[in-house]
Amino acid sequence: MSLDPLSIVTPARLRVLLVPVGNVRQSRFTSFVERLQQVNVVRLGDVSPDSRPHRTMFSPLAFPEGRVLYDLSTSFPQPSHLALTPFEVYREPLVVLGITDGLQLKLEQVQRAGRVQENGAESRFGGERREVPAFESLSRGLGDLSQEYPKALVHQVLVFDHEEFPLPHGVYPVPSPAKSRTTTVKTVMCDMTSRLLGEMAPYAKSLQALPSLDSPRVSSEPTFNGIASALPPHMGHLSRASSGLHSRSSSPAGERSDLARITSELDLRPSTPDSRATSPKRTQTPPSTTNGLAGASATKSPPREPGVERARTESRDRNFTNSFGAGGLGEREINKGKGRVGIVIGAMYLLAGRWPDAVKELVQSATIARASSDYLWHAKALDYTLVCLLMFAWAEMDFRIPDIFYPGPEKPSSSLSKSSKHKQSDSLAEIGGRKSLDPENRAAILQSLASLLSDLTNNILNLYSRAWTFTEDKLPPLAFSQSAIRFAKLLSVIHLSAGKLDDNVLRHLVLNTKFSKTETEWLDAVNLSTKPELAALAFRAYPSPLPNSSLSIADHTMVLAGIASVLSELGYHRKKAIILKELMSTLLPALVQARKDGAAEMGVHPAASLASLNASVRAVPSQNGSSTSDDSEQGMRHFLSLVCQAYGILPLEPIGTVKHEGRDKQSAKPNSKQTEANEASIARAIQQASINAIGSQELKIEILRSCISLCEALPDFGGALQYSAELLRAGGSSIAPGPDSSDGSPDLPIEEQIRLANNISRTLSAARHLGLQHPEADYWDEFLVRGIEVVETNQSRALVSHAKPELEVVETIEAKKEKNPFIYNPFLQQSSAVAESLLVAQEEAFFRVTLQNLYDFDVVIEHIELQSDGLPFKGSRETTLIGPYRTQTIFLSGTPQEAGSLFISGCTVKVKGCRERMFPTFTEPWALKPDIKGRHVGLAQNPRPTSTASDPVKSNNPFPKGPTTTTLALKVTGEQPHISLKSISLPQSAITLLDGEMRTFTVTLQNTSQTVPMDLVLLSFNDSTASQLQIALASKDLSPVELYELEFASAHKQSFRRHRQDRDRELMIKPGGEATFEIEVLGKPQLSHGTIQVDYGYLGIPKTDIKDRFYTRQLVIPLTVTVNASISLVRNDVVSLPSDYARRNEQAIIDLDAPLLEPNHPTPTSTPSYPPKDHSHSPSSPECLLLIDLRNCWPSTLTISIELQSLNNPTLPDTRTKTQSLTLHPGKIQRVPIFVPRLHLPNAHDPIPSLNPRNARQFVVSSTKSTPEAERAMREAFWYREVLLSRLHATWKEESTGRGGEVELRGLRLTPRMISALKLEDLEISMAVSLAEPHPSFASTQVERLDPISFTVPTQTFLSITTTLHNRSTTPIHPLLRLQPSLANQPPGIALDLSRRLLVNGVLQRALDVIPPGEEAKIETGFVVLSRGRYEWGATVEEVRSHSTGKGDAKGDGKRERAATGERVLEAGGRREWHAEQPCMVVAEDMDEDEDGEEGEEGEEVEDDV
């Protein structure tokens, strides 16, 4: 660790100047200095004493436990520091060490040649000797050191990495670390210390020979005002004494010859070993370091101030003349001079490690100075003595506190003496130097010393101030300020250690080790200074403003830095911020002026001059072993960082770039490096938002502007970029605005933003022009990447995910000849889009990246690349430019190398002027919630001590919630094939059809992939009518009939269908192979276009081995279809035929008994052929007439064929088909009559089915609000229509072209009248009249059947009417028969008056037994016609119980009762009734012998009836 130049023990450090000799590389010189700094403390017991008797004044044998502390420095002190010698003798370097590299000199080659003799000379022929060039350079370098630094006592050159062999005098080798022991470098330092202690003896003797020494003088009068202004308010009266200073005059000047004559008599040795070896007894003048009379070096030694030199010369000459003249000087002045010399001698003993002798000299001299009222030197003696005691304490030695530490007549109390267990001695030699054996005694002494420090340091500063006021010995402001800072640091450390002066504190004071604050209670017995008093002490060192101060810029800066350091240790961060700001204002003008002056001297631009200087001067080591450039850069950056922290601008930790392993390999574990980078970005975003939310924004911006100006003045390109970025960051909004938000604009003016952007560009150009490594900063907006999403590729390359059951369903559909479109086909469901983003290995994918720029200048992105994890991913690098204040979208590409899970967490971005780093994705808007208490921002983030009684839970404040990063998770599948449409048999993918026409075309596909085959091919179809049907099917207001028609059109009238072949089942298309498919297309109305969807992929395994999901691609082939009208059904009608209609042609009789419907359709019952076996005369006609009107809409003649399917006998498999053909000309309408057998459907009221399995539910509530009668009528019409259409089939054909198709007959509609003509009732009622009982007397009487329903009967004859009830239904009927005789063709009143005309045997209404399904019941009723006429017998049958109730009564039959909704509707209609289609006509005639008369009477009765 580097030594503190403002430490309290600085007077005990012997300054050594390290300079390079010859060609030494920067890194090598730094390593050499580091080796020396590791042994900068030398114990006197390890040092060999000087053998010369007159050089034993500082012999190490007198105090072997002493230590020599070396301050190894690479810079020569400033003139203002050298002007303080010999008052502060430690300021001037007494040793100058030249360091050279043995490898560069190549001394080893010379040694191997064997030509080097003892003194480095090379033997030649003829007895000549010539110096080796390498040795000449060493000797010349040593001589140059002696000339350049004549005031130093020891000049020496060290040759590092060199073996022991003869070298020139004054040059010593230091082996390499590999060949060195642990004590090698320490031995070198001990030898140097031995020489130094020997040379210090004549130096000290020359000082002792002087009668007195001058005090340091100030160079200008305004300095006093500077010190006075820095004094506390209670010392302000000192400034009033300055008015009398101008009248004082200095002593007259004397001649230097007298002093030279006296000092020449002293036997002094030169500092160089060469002089000592050649003339050991030669007398010399004392070194110039003693009094500063000798001239400075001609080259590197800086000159001292002329005013100081003149004042010192005059004072010395005056003192010499007065002391040795005739009159003599008073005893007071002699003692004063003796005391001053003794103080300097004591300081030299302190530097030499002879602390007991130092204390002896200092105490004696301090006593003399106090008696002589020499305030300045008295204070310095107390200062040196305090340092000696601290060195005793650090070396763990006993010591006694001198009485001079107590002001005035005050002595140490008896209690203190007793507690310390130390025997007070009047002998000054016993004041210290023995090893402490009693820890309690040592602790008591240290505590006593700590209790005196506050008063002692205050007394020393007061003595300095008194000397300024009452004497002409005025301490320069630099020494006063440094002393105040040293004392403030000492007392601050004691204060932070709770009043303890222990080994930890002492090591920190002497060796500048790390010091930890003590949290224990303060001791009551210790007189500690409070923090405000310590701050006031530090502010006493505050220098006067630069225009009125004699301090240099460097000294002014050092003093301010020391004050800031003390305030920082005390925790006064705001006061420290004020000092640091003043420090920046001090440095900035000086740096700018130095830049201009350097440019003027070099004749170049200011930026180029200092940049070249920085590039050329590198690696001058500092105390900690680092190079000067590194120290200056890190030191200045650290200083500016401290300034920013003091004003609430906390530093942000840089985020390193997540490097790729070969740019295509990443970590196999997701969320590894990316997680750390994301967390760091979130922490930075929270921290920056917190910083911007608290404190004065204007003050922060002002500080950052000063930092930029300071870095530009150095120039420090990296610092200028860093703080330009910090200013942009501090002036930004630190939020992630939403898409519609306008709160993201920064607080900086637009002009300043543009200026900063130009400054960054200009800095980069300057660095590139000078050939420097490009400096980089952190980008100023954490929310650069606002979104990453996969760009949807074209449909042919998009992947669709499927589950294994979906493939099984599709294969089942493909296996069926008749496809059911209502079975779920997952490959046609476009709505079930890709739930996850899918990529294909080894195929390039594109990503849409959204970038944000909230500033009013362009952001140049040198390259941007996707950052991935989980799989090897090869991304492309792009360069782009983001415009001012906008959100911009760019496209990046990348190729996954393997299958698996891929995670895109952000982008690796390199912004111009900024370091490359990873930016996570922030998609959601975010803004920091205001922290009212301010617990997480600014100085509140620094840890503060908490008492032991505090609650640890309450002290843990919750951290604010940060933004949420978004990671794009992608699924990468294996390599997939890609197919294309090679050919299609349709020209231009278009086809023209007629309505009902079906044609076939072929499609040829080619696998364009060169490596992946295709083992899965599935074809699906879609057309314009399908979408319309789906829209219509989605309607909730459809009736069951309309729904069935739409479903029938979807199921049986598909526009496209694949013609499958056996070879297509295991189809595989090899890479580059082809496959041809046959497609059938059906023409129907509203078909305008269609698509063939080909789902294909590569499974690589059997379909049964698929575990979870598989992926396919789609190829959509569009088709254009034109459908023209052909034959259309215009209208239809059904007409009933009369009951006596007889067909002559037996082949024309058509029976529709065959069960040709699907199982879920009602099946008509077997109707016996006409006439029935047991019923010779049927009252109803078995046929009806179907009339259909057809129109030819095609401009060509078409031939129409109508087929009616039938079965001759249900038991025979032979099918007879009636075909009827006709020719229809263009535009003509022709009516076609078709004889159709009447139908009977036993379950005509069943619910209307649904062809969609999803709608086939048990309980279906009709959405239409219809009455039961309307519902039954609708169902009846539906079923009769379906049965009729299932038998009827019509086709058309164009003879000229051979084209043909089917005629659409689904437009046929049946009204209730048509249904009554077509259907047969469930219960057939027929009546026949016969004689009741044949009698022999009426043998000639007969009943004659005129037609199936008309009979001729005689009057006055017992007749019988037989009513036959035939149950056609599938359920039993419990009938109630009502017969209704009446007169024909009469009004109701006359027609029912039969009391005198007709007699009936029995009742006309009776309940009959239950008629089973398919059975008959015959009921005979006797009657007698009393008078001739026409009579009608009507019959009505009514159910006694409804068929549903009858089913309920039939328990134990093992059948479950139906609970269909349609049955409930039928139950609401009540009991059923049947009526005879035609009444039975009875014509009664009188029985006369005369046939003619009967005929005449019959004719009259007929006329009467008419």
mmCIF file of N, CA, C and O in Angstrom, residues 46 80 160 242 247 370 377 402 510 515 554 653 701 965 1062 1099 1105 1204 1213 1222 1254 1323 1361 1366 1413 1415 1424 1452:
data_model
loop_
_atom_site.group_PDB
_atom_site.id
_atom_site.type_symbol
_atom_site.label_atom_id
_atom_site.label_comp_id
_atom_site.label_asym_id
_atom_site.label_seq_id
_atom_site.Cartn_x
_atom_site.Cartn_y
_atom_site.Cartn_z
ATOM 1 N N ASP A 46 20.408 -4.870 11.582
ATOM 2 C CA ASP A 46 20.851 -5.572 10.379
ATOM 3 C C ASP A 46 21.811 -4.759 9.542
ATOM 4 O O ASP A 46 22.234 -5.220 8.468
ATOM 5 N N SER A 80 8.856 24.596 -3.542
ATOM 6 C CA SER A 80 8.219 25.054 -2.301
ATOM 7 C C SER A 80 8.471 24.090 -1.157
ATOM 8 O O SER A 80 8.528 24.505 0.003
ATOM 9 N N PHE A 160 19.851 -4.400 -11.812
ATOM 10 C CA PHE A 160 18.945 -5.503 -11.506
ATOM 11 C C PHE A 160 19.128 -6.630 -12.513
ATOM 12 O O PHE A 160 19.540 -6.410 -13.665
ATOM 13 N N SER A 242 -1.100 41.962 10.815
ATOM 14 C CA SER A 242 -0.407 42.060 9.529
ATOM 15 C C SER A 242 -0.100 43.469 9.128
ATOM 16 O O SER A 242 0.709 43.699 8.241
ATOM 17 N N SER A 247 6.439 47.252 7.769
ATOM 18 C CA SER A 247 7.467 48.197 8.205
ATOM 19 C C SER A 247 8.730 47.520 8.673
ATOM 20 O O SER A 247 9.743 48.161 8.910
ATOM 21 N N ARG A 370 11.684 27.067 23.964
ATOM 22 C CA ARG A 370 10.618 27.640 24.784
ATOM 23 C C ARG A 370 11.141 28.742 25.675
ATOM 24 O O ARG A 370 10.477 29.770 25.864
ATOM 25 N N TRP A 377 10.262 27.154 16.136
ATOM 26 C CA TRP A 377 11.101 25.969 16.323
ATOM 27 C C TRP A 377 10.643 25.147 17.526
ATOM 28 O O TRP A 377 10.822 23.926 17.559
ATOM 29 N N PRO A 402 7.592 13.115 27.695
ATOM 30 C CA PRO A 402 8.390 14.237 28.222
ATOM 31 C C PRO A 402 7.504 15.294 28.888
ATOM 32 O O PRO A 402 6.323 15.439 28.587
ATOM 33 N N VAL A 510 1.914 4.294 10.738
ATOM 34 C CA VAL A 510 3.302 4.184 10.281
ATOM 35 C C VAL A 510 3.382 3.547 8.899
ATOM 36 O O VAL A 510 4.055 4.064 7.996
ATOM 37 N N PHE A 515 -7.282 0.168 8.037
ATOM 38 C CA PHE A 515 -7.772 0.451 9.393
ATOM 39 C C PHE A 515 -9.283 0.260 9.405
ATOM 40 O O PHE A 515 -9.997 0.762 8.544
ATOM 41 N N ALA A 554 -0.082 22.549 -7.348
ATOM 42 C CA ALA A 554 0.063 21.207 -6.783
ATOM 43 C C ALA A 554 -0.114 21.232 -5.269
ATOM 44 O O ALA A 554 -0.796 20.370 -4.695
ATOM 45 N N GLU A 653 -21.335 -0.322 -11.752
ATOM 46 C CA GLU A 653 -20.393 -1.381 -12.093
ATOM 47 C C GLU A 653 -20.522 -1.726 -13.575
ATOM 48 O O GLU A 653 -21.623 -1.954 -14.062
ATOM 49 N N ILE A 701 -25.534 17.700 -12.844
ATOM 50 C CA ILE A 701 -25.125 17.994 -14.222
ATOM 51 C C ILE A 701 -23.923 18.930 -14.234
ATOM 52 O O ILE A 701 -22.996 18.772 -15.045
ATOM 53 N N THR A 965 -37.099 -8.511 -17.013
ATOM 54 C CA THR A 965 -36.521 -8.907 -18.293
ATOM 55 C C THR A 965 -37.372 -9.999 -18.936
ATOM 56 O O THR A 965 -38.075 -10.747 -18.261
ATOM 57 N N ASP A 1062 -53.186 -47.701 -53.201
ATOM 58 C CA ASP A 1062 -52.529 -48.509 -52.180
ATOM 59 C C ASP A 1062 -51.075 -48.108 -51.982
ATOM 60 O O ASP A 1062 -50.543 -48.184 -50.873
ATOM 61 N N LEU A 1099 -40.379 -37.601 -39.897
ATOM 62 C CA LEU A 1099 -40.425 -38.149 -38.546
ATOM 63 C C LEU A 1099 -39.143 -38.898 -38.209
ATOM 64 O O LEU A 1099 -38.629 -38.780 -37.103
ATOM 65 N N ASP A 1105 -44.026 -44.976 -32.868
ATOM 66 C CA ASP A 1105 -42.998 -44.655 -31.880
ATOM 67 C C ASP A 1105 -42.973 -43.186 -31.510
ATOM 68 O O ASP A 1105 -42.108 -42.760 -30.736
ATOM 69 N N LEU A 1204 -85.601 -44.674 -60.876
ATOM 70 C CA LEU A 1204 -86.368 -44.905 -59.669
ATOM 71 C C LEU A 1204 -86.117 -46.341 -59.235
ATOM 72 O O LEU A 1204 -86.464 -47.282 -59.945
ATOM 73 N N PRO A 1213 -83.262 -60.642 -53.828
ATOM 74 C CA PRO A 1213 -82.177 -59.657 -53.940
ATOM 75 C C PRO A 1213 -82.169 -58.907 -55.249
ATOM 76 O O PRO A 1213 -81.429 -57.944 -55.406
ATOM 77 N N LEU A 1222 -85.020 -38.328 -71.335
ATOM 78 C CA LEU A 1222 -85.603 -37.285 -72.163
ATOM 79 C C LEU A 1222 -84.503 -36.333 -72.566
ATOM 80 O O LEU A 1222 -83.443 -36.267 -71.926
ATOM 81 N N ARG A 1254 -70.706 -34.253 -33.222
ATOM 82 C CA ARG A 1254 -70.699 -33.397 -32.043
ATOM 83 C C ARG A 1254 -72.094 -32.974 -31.625
ATOM 84 O O ARG A 1254 -72.317 -32.609 -30.471
ATOM 85 N N LEU A 1323 -103.008 -46.790 -39.673
ATOM 86 C CA LEU A 1323 -104.156 -47.690 -39.536
ATOM 87 C C LEU A 1323 -105.009 -47.593 -40.791
ATOM 88 O O LEU A 1323 -105.542 -46.524 -41.098
ATOM 89 N N ILE A 1361 -122.039 -55.347 -42.507
ATOM 90 C CA ILE A 1361 -120.903 -54.521 -42.983
ATOM 91 C C ILE A 1361 -119.672 -54.901 -42.157
ATOM 92 O O ILE A 1361 -119.697 -54.888 -40.921
ATOM 93 N N HIS A 1366 -106.368 -52.472 -40.303
ATOM 94 C CA HIS A 1366 -105.026 -53.019 -40.528
ATOM 95 C C HIS A 1366 -103.980 -52.088 -39.895
ATOM 96 O O HIS A 1366 -103.862 -50.922 -40.260
ATOM 97 N N PRO A 1413 -98.867 -54.815 -33.971
ATOM 98 C CA PRO A 1413 -98.289 -54.283 -35.206
ATOM 99 C C PRO A 1413 -98.377 -55.300 -36.324
ATOM 100 O O PRO A 1413 -98.088 -56.486 -36.149
ATOM 101 N N GLU A 1415 -101.017 -56.555 -37.706
ATOM 102 C CA GLU A 1415 -102.188 -57.417 -37.650
ATOM 103 C C GLU A 1415 -103.428 -56.647 -38.073
ATOM 104 O O GLU A 1415 -103.404 -55.414 -38.244
ATOM 105 N N VAL A 1424 -130.196 -53.373 -41.648
ATOM 106 C CA VAL A 1424 -131.272 -53.624 -42.632
ATOM 107 C C VAL A 1424 -131.647 -52.286 -43.213
ATOM 108 O O VAL A 1424 -131.899 -51.325 -42.470
ATOM 109 N N GLY A 1452 -92.090 -55.134 -17.919
ATOM 110 C CA GLY A 1452 -91.493 -56.457 -17.945
ATOM 111 C C GLY A 1452 -91.082 -56.927 -19.303
ATOM 112 O O GLY A 1452 -90.664 -58.055 -19.458
#
